[in-house]
PDB file of C-alpha atoms and ligand atoms in Angstrom:
ATOM      1  CA  MET A   1     113.603  49.913 -28.240  1.00 67.00           C
ATOM      2  CA  ASP A   2     115.024  53.439 -28.447  1.00 77.00           C
ATOM      3  CA  ALA A   3     113.173  56.658 -27.662  1.00 74.00           C
ATOM      4  CA  ARG A   4     112.838  59.111 -30.533  1.00 83.00           C
ATOM      5  CA  GLU A   5     111.076  62.449 -30.856  1.00 93.00           C
ATOM      6  CA  THR A   6     107.988  63.608 -28.980  1.00 96.00           C
ATOM      7  CA  MET A   7     104.875  62.880 -31.072  1.00 96.00           C
ATOM      8  CA  TYR A   8     102.434  64.708 -28.827  1.00 97.00           C
ATOM      9  CA  GLU A   9     102.774  66.800 -25.751  1.00 97.00           C
ATOM     10  CA  GLY A  10      99.603  66.772 -23.680  1.00 96.00           C
ATOM     11  CA  LYS A  11      98.724  68.544 -20.459  1.00 95.00           C
ATOM     12  CA  SER A  12     100.100  65.846 -18.185  1.00 97.00           C
ATOM     13  CA  LYS A  13     102.028  63.441 -20.396  1.00 98.00           C
ATOM     14  CA  ARG A  14     104.332  63.274 -23.387  1.00 98.00           C
ATOM     15  CA  VAL A  15     103.921  60.629 -26.083  1.00 98.00           C
ATOM     16  CA  ILE A  16     107.314  59.656 -27.488  1.00 98.00           C
ATOM     17  CA  ARG A  17     107.974  57.667 -30.648  1.00 98.00           C
ATOM     18  CA  THR A  18     110.192  54.579 -30.474  1.00 98.00           C
ATOM     19  CA  ASP A  19     112.011  52.724 -33.240  1.00 97.00           C
ATOM     20  CA  ASP A  20     109.156  50.201 -33.181  1.00 97.00           C
ATOM     21  CA  PRO A  21     106.081  51.742 -34.909  1.00 97.00           C
ATOM     22  CA  ALA A  22     103.776  49.584 -32.769  1.00 98.00           C
ATOM     23  CA  LEU A  23     105.107  50.975 -29.465  1.00 98.00           C
ATOM     24  CA  VAL A  24     105.241  54.420 -27.863  1.00 98.00           C
ATOM     25  CA  ILE A  25     106.548  55.781 -24.589  1.00 98.00           C
ATOM     26  CA  LEU A  26     104.251  57.671 -22.220  1.00 98.00           C
ATOM     27  CA  GLU A  27     106.149  60.078 -19.995  1.00 98.00           C
ATOM     28  CA  PHE A  28     104.335  61.509 -16.974  1.00 98.00           C
ATOM     29  CA  LYS A  29     105.062  65.195 -16.329  1.00 98.00           C
ATOM     30  CA  ASP A  30     104.672  67.096 -13.056  1.00 98.00           C
ATOM     31  CA  ASP A  31     102.266  69.555 -14.710  1.00 98.00           C
ATOM     32  CA  ALA A  32      98.757  69.773 -13.324  1.00 97.00           C
ATOM     33  CA  THR A  33      95.887  71.510 -15.073  1.00 97.00           C
ATOM     34  CA  ALA A  34      92.240  72.004 -14.225  1.00 96.00           C
ATOM     35  CA  PHE A  35      89.162  73.539 -15.819  1.00 93.00           C
ATOM     36  CA  ASN A  36      90.297  72.551 -19.294  1.00 90.00           C
ATOM     37  CA  GLY A  37      93.783  74.000 -18.883  1.00 91.00           C
ATOM     38  CA  GLN A  38      92.772  77.367 -17.411  1.00 94.00           C
ATOM     39  CA  LYS A  39      94.456  76.609 -14.084  1.00 97.00           C
ATOM     40  CA  LYS A  40      98.031  75.309 -14.224  1.00 97.00           C
ATOM     41  CA  ALA A  41     100.842  74.421 -11.843  1.00 98.00           C
ATOM     42  CA  SER A  42     103.849  72.189 -11.524  1.00 98.00           C
ATOM     43  CA  ILE A  43     103.390  69.680  -8.697  1.00 98.00           C
ATOM     44  CA  ASP A  44     106.530  68.075  -7.270  1.00 97.00           C
ATOM     45  CA  ASP A  45     106.546  64.271  -7.630  1.00 98.00           C
ATOM     46  CA  LYS A  46     103.192  64.113  -9.457  1.00 98.00           C
ATOM     47  CA  GLY A  47     104.663  62.454 -12.547  1.00 98.00           C
ATOM     48  CA  ARG A  48     106.474  59.780 -10.541  1.00 98.00           C
ATOM     49  CA  VAL A  49     103.469  59.045  -8.342  1.00 98.00           C
ATOM     50  CA  ASN A  50     101.084  58.830 -11.304  1.00 98.00           C
ATOM     51  CA  ASN A  51     103.454  56.591 -13.244  1.00 98.00           C
ATOM     52  CA  ALA A  52     103.689  54.164 -10.315  1.00 98.00           C
ATOM     53  CA  ILE A  53      99.946  54.223  -9.557  1.00 98.00           C
ATOM     54  CA  SER A  54      98.990  53.768 -13.204  1.00 98.00           C
ATOM     55  CA  VAL A  55     101.188  50.661 -13.446  1.00 98.00           C
ATOM     56  CA  LEU A  56      99.805  49.248 -10.204  1.00 98.00           C
ATOM     57  CA  LEU A  57      96.158  49.768 -11.190  1.00 98.00           C
ATOM     58  CA  THR A  58      96.590  48.717 -14.816  1.00 98.00           C
ATOM     59  CA  GLU A  59      98.194  45.445 -13.721  1.00 98.00           C
ATOM     60  CA  GLU A  60      95.321  44.919 -11.322  1.00 98.00           C
ATOM     61  CA  VAL A  61      92.658  45.372 -14.022  1.00 98.00           C
ATOM     62  CA  GLN A  62      94.630  43.226 -16.477  1.00 98.00           C
ATOM     63  CA  LYS A  63      94.467  40.393 -13.922  1.00 98.00           C
ATOM     64  CA  ALA A  64      90.684  40.731 -14.121  1.00 98.00           C
ATOM     65  CA  GLY A  65      90.879  40.177 -17.886  1.00 98.00           C
ATOM     66  CA  VAL A  66      90.669  43.774 -19.118  1.00 98.00           C
ATOM     67  CA  PRO A  67      93.050  44.144 -22.094  1.00 98.00           C
ATOM     68  CA  SER A  68      95.329  47.179 -21.968  1.00 98.00           C
ATOM     69  CA  HIS A  69      98.041  48.995 -23.908  1.00 98.00           C
ATOM     70  CA  PHE A  70     100.567  48.486 -21.093  1.00 98.00           C
ATOM     71  CA  VAL A  71     103.823  46.702 -21.990  1.00 98.00           C
ATOM     72  CA  LYS A  72     106.278  47.608 -19.227  1.00 98.00           C
ATOM     73  CA  ARG A  73     107.538  50.293 -16.906  1.00 98.00           C
ATOM     74  CA  LEU A  74     110.772  51.804 -18.239  1.00 98.00           C
ATOM     75  CA  ASP A  75     111.676  54.054 -15.321  1.00 97.00           C
ATOM     76  CA  GLU A  76     110.107  56.286 -12.678  1.00 97.00           C
ATOM     77  CA  ARG A  77     108.440  58.562 -15.251  1.00 98.00           C
ATOM     78  CA  ARG A  78     108.088  56.458 -18.387  1.00 98.00           C
ATOM     79  CA  LEU A  79     106.001  53.526 -19.564  1.00 98.00           C
ATOM     80  CA  LEU A  80     106.291  51.530 -22.748  1.00 98.00           C
ATOM     81  CA  VAL A  81     102.819  50.999 -24.231  1.00 98.00           C
ATOM     82  CA  LYS A  82     101.293  49.691 -27.435  1.00 98.00           C
ATOM     83  CA  LYS A  83     100.476  52.543 -29.785  1.00 98.00           C
ATOM     84  CA  VAL A  84      96.723  52.813 -30.233  1.00 98.00           C
ATOM     85  CA  GLU A  85      94.302  54.921 -32.198  1.00 98.00           C
ATOM     86  CA  ILE A  86      92.551  56.707 -29.337  1.00 98.00           C
ATOM     87  CA  ILE A  87      88.734  56.602 -29.453  1.00 98.00           C
ATOM     88  CA  PRO A  88      87.729  60.253 -28.943  1.00 98.00           C
ATOM     89  CA  VAL A  89      85.456  59.393 -26.046  1.00 98.00           C
ATOM     90  CA  GLU A  90      86.063  59.615 -22.316  1.00 98.00           C
ATOM     91  CA  VAL A  91      84.310  56.848 -20.423  1.00 99.00           C
ATOM     92  CA  VAL A  92      83.330  57.922 -16.915  1.00 99.00           C
ATOM     93  CA  VAL A  93      82.068  55.587 -14.202  1.00 99.00           C
ATOM     94  CA  ARG A  94      80.315  57.066 -11.179  1.00 99.00           C
ATOM     95  CA  ASN A  95      79.470  55.385  -7.868  1.00 99.00           C
ATOM     96  CA  VAL A  96      78.645  58.529  -5.894  1.00 98.00           C
ATOM     97  CA  SER A  97      77.429  61.953  -7.089  1.00 98.00           C
ATOM     98  CA  ALA A  98      80.220  64.503  -7.472  1.00 98.00           C
ATOM     99  CA  GLY A  99      81.770  67.009  -9.833  1.00 98.00           C
ATOM    100  CA  SER A 100      80.053  67.823 -13.117  1.00 98.00           C
ATOM    101  CA  PHE A 101      77.313  65.229 -12.481  1.00 98.00           C
ATOM    102  CA  ALA A 102      76.218  66.903  -9.232  1.00 98.00           C
ATOM    103  CA  LYS A 103      76.388  70.311 -10.877  1.00 98.00           C
ATOM    104  CA  ARG A 104      74.520  69.298 -14.040  1.00 98.00           C
ATOM    105  CA  TYR A 105      71.499  67.965 -12.162  1.00 98.00           C
ATOM    106  CA  ALA A 106      71.752  70.341  -9.171  1.00 98.00           C
ATOM    107  CA  ILE A 107      72.158  67.555  -6.614  1.00 98.00           C
ATOM    108  CA  ALA A 108      74.434  67.338  -3.621  1.00 98.00           C
ATOM    109  CA  GLU A 109      77.849  65.736  -3.886  1.00 98.00           C
ATOM    110  CA  GLY A 110      78.357  62.531  -1.932  1.00 98.00           C
ATOM    111  CA  MET A 111      75.022  60.832  -2.708  1.00 98.00           C
ATOM    112  CA  PRO A 112      75.584  57.119  -3.387  1.00 98.00           C
ATOM    113  CA  LEU A 113      74.124  56.049  -6.748  1.00 98.00           C
ATOM    114  CA  ALA A 114      71.941  52.919  -6.694  1.00 98.00           C
ATOM    115  CA  TRP A 115      74.171  51.331  -9.350  1.00 98.00           C
ATOM    116  CA  PRO A 116      77.357  52.389 -11.172  1.00 98.00           C
ATOM    117  CA  LEU A 117      76.542  54.914 -13.865  1.00 98.00           C
ATOM    118  CA  VAL A 118      78.600  54.977 -17.083  1.00 98.00           C
ATOM    119  CA  GLU A 119      78.658  58.271 -18.977  1.00 98.00           C
ATOM    120  CA  ILE A 120      80.501  59.113 -22.160  1.00 98.00           C
ATOM    121  CA  PHE A 121      81.976  62.471 -23.091  1.00 98.00           C
ATOM    122  CA  TYR A 122      83.381  63.686 -26.398  1.00 98.00           C
ATOM    123  CA  LYS A 123      87.148  64.196 -26.048  1.00 98.00           C
ATOM    124  CA  SER A 124      87.469  67.781 -27.284  1.00 97.00           C
ATOM    125  CA  ASP A 125      89.339  70.446 -25.357  1.00 94.00           C
ATOM    126  CA  ALA A 126      87.942  73.079 -27.732  1.00 95.00           C
ATOM    127  CA  LEU A 127      84.377  72.145 -26.715  1.00 97.00           C
ATOM    128  CA  GLY A 128      85.175  71.426 -23.061  1.00 95.00           C
ATOM    129  CA  ASP A 129      84.590  67.642 -23.347  1.00 97.00           C
ATOM    130  CA  PRO A 130      80.771  67.724 -23.668  1.00 98.00           C
ATOM    131  CA  LEU A 131      78.518  64.897 -22.461  1.00 98.00           C
ATOM    132  CA  ALA A 132      77.469  62.643 -25.335  1.00 98.00           C
ATOM    133  CA  SER A 133      75.210  59.669 -25.972  1.00 98.00           C
ATOM    134  CA  ASP A 134      75.995  56.376 -27.674  1.00 98.00           C
ATOM    135  CA  ASP A 135      73.722  57.396 -30.561  1.00 98.00           C
ATOM    136  CA  VAL A 136      75.682  60.610 -31.100  1.00 98.00           C
ATOM    137  CA  ALA A 137      79.008  58.763 -30.857  1.00 98.00           C
ATOM    138  CA  VAL A 138      77.904  56.276 -33.527  1.00 98.00           C
ATOM    139  CA  LEU A 139      76.265  58.905 -35.707  1.00 98.00           C
ATOM    140  CA  LEU A 140      79.322  61.146 -35.704  1.00 98.00           C
ATOM    141  CA  GLY A 141      81.681  58.211 -36.284  1.00 98.00           C
ATOM    142  CA  TRP A 142      83.628  58.334 -33.009  1.00 98.00           C
ATOM    143  CA  ALA A 143      83.015  54.667 -32.232  1.00 98.00           C
ATOM    144  CA  LYS A 144      81.053  51.654 -33.435  1.00 98.00           C
ATOM    145  CA  ARG A 145      78.101  50.478 -31.397  1.00 98.00           C
ATOM    146  CA  ARG A 146      79.889  47.259 -30.454  1.00 98.00           C
ATOM    147  CA  GLU A 147      82.914  49.296 -29.359  1.00 98.00           C
ATOM    148  CA  LEU A 148      80.750  51.425 -27.073  1.00 98.00           C
ATOM    149  CA  ALA A 149      79.195  48.307 -25.591  1.00 98.00           C
ATOM    150  CA  PHE A 150      82.648  46.826 -25.026  1.00 98.00           C
ATOM    151  CA  MET A 151      83.960  50.001 -23.385  1.00 98.00           C
ATOM    152  CA  ARG A 152      80.951  50.133 -21.053  1.00 98.00           C
ATOM    153  CA  ASP A 153      81.391  46.483 -20.039  1.00 98.00           C
ATOM    154  CA  GLN A 154      85.118  46.861 -19.460  1.00 98.00           C
ATOM    155  CA  ALA A 155      84.638  50.111 -17.534  1.00 99.00           C
ATOM    156  CA  LEU A 156      82.250  48.323 -15.149  1.00 99.00           C
ATOM    157  CA  ILE A 157      84.793  45.538 -14.615  1.00 98.00           C
ATOM    158  CA  VAL A 158      87.475  48.151 -13.929  1.00 99.00           C
ATOM    159  CA  ASN A 159      85.094  49.751 -11.429  1.00 99.00           C
ATOM    160  CA  GLU A 160      84.680  46.500  -9.488  1.00 98.00           C
ATOM    161  CA  VAL A 161      88.458  45.947  -9.430  1.00 98.00           C
ATOM    162  CA  LEU A 162      89.169  49.504  -8.280  1.00 98.00           C
ATOM    163  CA  LYS A 163      86.448  49.496  -5.602  1.00 98.00           C
ATOM    164  CA  THR A 164      87.857  46.292  -4.116  1.00 98.00           C
ATOM    165  CA  PHE A 165      91.466  47.411  -4.403  1.00 98.00           C
ATOM    166  CA  PHE A 166      90.922  50.823  -2.829  1.00 98.00           C
ATOM    167  CA  GLY A 167      88.563  49.324  -0.258  1.00 98.00           C
ATOM    168  CA  HIS A 168      91.557  47.443   1.199  1.00 98.00           C
ATOM    169  CA  VAL A 169      93.223  50.783   1.961  1.00 98.00           C
ATOM    170  CA  ASN A 170      90.046  52.451   3.268  1.00 98.00           C
ATOM    171  CA  VAL A 171      89.357  54.585   0.227  1.00 98.00           C
ATOM    172  CA  ASP A 172      86.057  54.969  -1.648  1.00 98.00           C
ATOM    173  CA  VAL A 173      86.129  55.228  -5.446  1.00 99.00           C
ATOM    174  CA  ILE A 174      83.648  58.004  -6.193  1.00 99.00           C
ATOM    175  CA  ASP A 175      84.188  58.233  -9.962  1.00 99.00           C
ATOM    176  CA  PHE A 176      86.889  57.855 -12.608  1.00 99.00           C
ATOM    177  CA  LYS A 177      87.639  58.394 -16.285  1.00 98.00           C
ATOM    178  CA  LEU A 178      89.053  55.920 -18.806  1.00 98.00           C
ATOM    179  CA  GLU A 179      90.225  56.130 -22.410  1.00 98.00           C
ATOM    180  CA  PHE A 180      90.290  53.267 -24.878  1.00 99.00           C
ATOM    181  CA  GLY A 181      92.124  52.802 -28.152  1.00 98.00           C
ATOM    182  CA  ARG A 182      92.073  50.594 -31.219  1.00 98.00           C
ATOM    183  CA  ILE A 183      94.797  48.216 -32.280  1.00 98.00           C
ATOM    184  CA  GLY A 184      93.473  46.893 -35.572  1.00 96.00           C
ATOM    185  CA  GLU A 185      90.005  45.542 -34.839  1.00 95.00           C
ATOM    186  CA  ASN A 186      90.578  45.229 -31.089  1.00 97.00           C
ATOM    187  CA  LEU A 187      89.987  47.736 -28.327  1.00 98.00           C
ATOM    188  CA  VAL A 188      92.222  48.052 -25.299  1.00 98.00           C
ATOM    189  CA  LEU A 189      92.278  50.246 -22.241  1.00 98.00           C
ATOM    190  CA  ALA A 190      94.757  53.081 -22.915  1.00 98.00           C
ATOM    191  CA  ASP A 191      96.075  56.284 -21.349  1.00 98.00           C
ATOM    192  CA  GLU A 192      96.317  56.244 -17.535  1.00 98.00           C
ATOM    193  CA  ILE A 193      94.505  55.211 -14.349  1.00 98.00           C
ATOM    194  CA  THR A 194      95.633  57.827 -11.843  1.00 98.00           C
ATOM    195  CA  PRO A 195      94.252  60.208  -9.212  1.00 98.00           C
ATOM    196  CA  ASP A 196      94.324  62.908 -11.938  1.00 98.00           C
ATOM    197  CA  GLY A 197      91.275  61.236 -13.442  1.00 98.00           C
ATOM    198  CA  MET A 198      89.564  59.771 -10.392  1.00 98.00           C
ATOM    199  CA  ARG A 199      87.790  60.939  -7.267  1.00 98.00           C
ATOM    200  CA  LEU A 200      89.033  59.076  -4.209  1.00 99.00           C
ATOM    201  CA  TRP A 201      87.627  59.862  -0.770  1.00 98.00           C
ATOM    202  CA  GLU A 202      88.980  58.499   2.476  1.00 98.00           C
ATOM    203  CA  ARG A 203      86.393  56.176   4.003  1.00 98.00           C
ATOM    204  CA  GLY A 204      84.761  57.685   7.063  1.00 96.00           C
ATOM    205  CA  THR A 205      86.277  61.163   6.807  1.00 98.00           C
ATOM    206  CA  GLY A 206      85.509  61.918   3.135  1.00 98.00           C
ATOM    207  CA  LYS A 207      88.940  63.523   2.849  1.00 98.00           C
ATOM    208  CA  LYS A 208      89.810  64.074  -0.811  1.00 98.00           C
ATOM    209  CA  LEU A 209      92.861  62.150  -2.034  1.00 98.00           C
ATOM    210  CA  ASP A 210      92.788  63.170  -5.720  1.00 98.00           C
ATOM    211  CA  LYS A 211      93.200  66.120  -8.091  1.00 98.00           C
ATOM    212  CA  ASP A 212      90.192  67.929  -6.570  1.00 98.00           C
ATOM    213  CA  VAL A 213      92.694  69.062  -3.905  1.00 98.00           C
ATOM    214  CA  PHE A 214      94.267  71.155  -6.681  1.00 98.00           C
ATOM    215  CA  ARG A 215      91.049  72.107  -8.524  1.00 98.00           C
ATOM    216  CA  ARG A 216      89.411  73.362  -5.333  1.00 98.00           C
ATOM    217  CA  ASP A 217      92.487  74.655  -3.469  1.00 98.00           C
ATOM    218  CA  LEU A 218      91.999  72.207  -0.609  1.00 98.00           C
ATOM    219  CA  GLY A 219      95.665  71.757   0.261  1.00 97.00           C
ATOM    220  CA  ASP A 220      98.996  70.566  -1.055  1.00 98.00           C
ATOM    221  CA  LEU A 221      98.520  68.210  -4.019  1.00 98.00           C
ATOM    222  CA  SER A 222     102.128  67.063  -3.931  1.00 98.00           C
ATOM    223  CA  GLU A 223     101.720  65.888  -0.338  1.00 98.00           C
ATOM    224  CA  THR A 224      98.296  64.375  -1.121  1.00 98.00           C
ATOM    225  CA  TYR A 225      99.776  62.304  -3.961  1.00 98.00           C
ATOM    226  CA  ARG A 226     102.797  61.177  -1.926  1.00 98.00           C
ATOM    227  CA  ASN A 227     100.421  60.106   0.863  1.00 98.00           C
ATOM    228  CA  LEU A 228      98.272  58.203  -1.604  1.00 98.00           C
ATOM    229  CA  TYR A 229     101.400  56.465  -2.926  1.00 98.00           C
ATOM    230  CA  GLU A 230     102.341  55.495   0.624  1.00 98.00           C
ATOM    231  CA  ARG A 231      98.867  54.163   1.316  1.00 98.00           C
ATOM    232  CA  LEU A 232      98.868  52.009  -1.833  1.00 98.00           C
ATOM    233  CA  PHE A 233     102.461  50.756  -1.718  1.00 98.00           C
ATOM    234  CA  ASN A 234     102.825  50.670   2.052  1.00 97.00           C
ATOM    235  CA  ALA A 235     106.161  52.472   1.630  1.00 98.00           C
ATOM    236  CA  PRO A 236     107.237  56.072   1.106  1.00 97.00           C
ATOM    237  CA  LEU A 237     107.804  57.345  -2.439  1.00 97.00           C
ATOM    238  CA  PRO A 238     111.478  56.577  -3.229  1.00 96.00           C
ATOM    239  CA  ALA A 239     113.912  59.458  -3.707  1.00 94.00           C
ATOM    240  CA  VAL A 240     114.309  60.734  -7.293  1.00 93.00           C
ATOM    241  CA  GLY A 241     116.449  58.414  -9.432  1.00 85.00           C
ATOM    242  CA  SER A 242     116.419  55.460  -7.035  1.00 74.00           C
TER     243      SER A 242
HETATM  244  N1  ATP B   1      98.678  53.829 -26.065  1.00 55.79           N
HETATM  245  C1  ATP B   1      98.522  55.045 -26.561  1.00 55.79           C
HETATM  246  N2  ATP B   1      98.805  55.292 -27.878  1.00 55.79           N
HETATM  247  C2  ATP B   1      98.634  56.535 -28.397  1.00 55.79           C
HETATM  248  N3  ATP B   1      98.165  57.589 -27.712  1.00 55.79           N
HETATM  249  C3  ATP B   1      97.868  57.408 -26.405  1.00 55.79           C
HETATM  250  C4  ATP B   1      98.028  56.134 -25.768  1.00 55.79           C
HETATM  251  N4  ATP B   1      97.630  56.244 -24.475  1.00 55.79           N
HETATM  252  C5  ATP B   1      97.249  57.523 -24.313  1.00 55.79           C
HETATM  253  N5  ATP B   1      97.378  58.244 -25.452  1.00 55.79           N
HETATM  254  C6  ATP B   1      97.100  59.679 -25.682  1.00 55.79           C
HETATM  255  O1  ATP B   1      98.280  60.361 -25.269  1.00 55.79           O
HETATM  256  C7  ATP B   1      97.963  61.654 -24.776  1.00 55.79           C
HETATM  257  C8  ATP B   1      98.566  61.780 -23.398  1.00 55.79           C
HETATM  258  O2  ATP B   1      98.724  63.080 -23.033  1.00 55.79           O
HETATM  259  P1  ATP B   1      97.825  63.818 -21.946  1.00 55.79           P
HETATM  260  O3  ATP B   1      97.011  62.851 -21.153  1.00 55.79           O
HETATM  261  O4  ATP B   1      98.738  64.750 -21.248  1.00 55.79           O
HETATM  262  O5  ATP B   1      96.866  64.598 -22.935  1.00 55.79           O
HETATM  263  P2  ATP B   1      95.779  65.674 -22.538  1.00 55.79           P
HETATM  264  O6  ATP B   1      96.395  67.009 -22.370  1.00 55.79           O
HETATM  265  O7  ATP B   1      94.953  65.093 -21.447  1.00 55.79           O
HETATM  266  O8  ATP B   1      94.975  65.814 -23.864  1.00 55.79           O
HETATM  267  P3  ATP B   1      93.997  64.872 -24.611  1.00 55.79           P
HETATM  268  O9  ATP B   1      93.866  63.623 -23.780  1.00 55.79           O
HETATM  269  O10 ATP B   1      92.742  65.659 -24.665  1.00 55.79           O
HETATM  270  O11 ATP B   1      94.656  64.667 -25.923  1.00 55.79           O
HETATM  271  C9  ATP B   1      96.451  61.757 -24.771  1.00 55.79           C
HETATM  272  O12 ATP B   1      96.044  62.436 -25.946  1.00 55.79           O
HETATM  273  C10 ATP B   1      96.003  60.287 -24.823  1.00 55.79           C
HETATM  274  O13 ATP B   1      94.744  60.156 -25.427  1.00 55.79           O
HETATM  275 MG1   MG B   2      94.945  63.154 -20.539  1.00 55.79          MG
END
């Protein structure tokens, strides 16, 4: 498997073609963006931390039976994954009110929800990823009804896995975002599972351990991510290239 040219350069990752049409490389960059790309910065070590965390969490959810695009880790920044046709829907699971949910309904952040809420958003930077319904997604041809049902089910399984996993290191999973893709008739979990797309609060203190540190200028994101790595792997982030 050899790397070829970049197929797509996103805000936080590059998608690189390989000589196998069924496989692509995902390369995690250090770039951070917020508010739909309006705020930008380069964050030391972010790519390496996200690559490692995404592998760790994806393997964890795969053990619970959730199919994913993941094939193997190539190096500290790059993963080999199955190429999918991305469903243009972001699947968000919420356990506690925060972010756009709290704002939309004018409620406080930090209110536990009686059960995990799954929301779907239309993946469109131009429109600012608007909230959508299953009916709209089917009507506009983004996904089949059975695909939406599958994504919701899998997202709830992922939620249980993540809550348990992070619970062991004293972290509450407030909410997170997933993307799914098609390989033929089958759907798999795609993209990444990283603190870029999750809210993680330290149990007891509520200290934010995710990208909100950058969005809201709460401190040093690079340090936050290295600390999160250390908490999850019980070891410091290795030096570059080791
Ligand atoms: N297995 C996969 N096969 C093909 N594309 C994938 C796969 N996994 C993730 N992607 C896509 O690769 C891109 C990764 O780049 P990145 O996450 O930086 O994009 P982005 O700037 O967030 O933009 P957007 O997700 O809106 O396209 C995303 O478009 C994501 O949907
Ligand atoms: Mg993305």
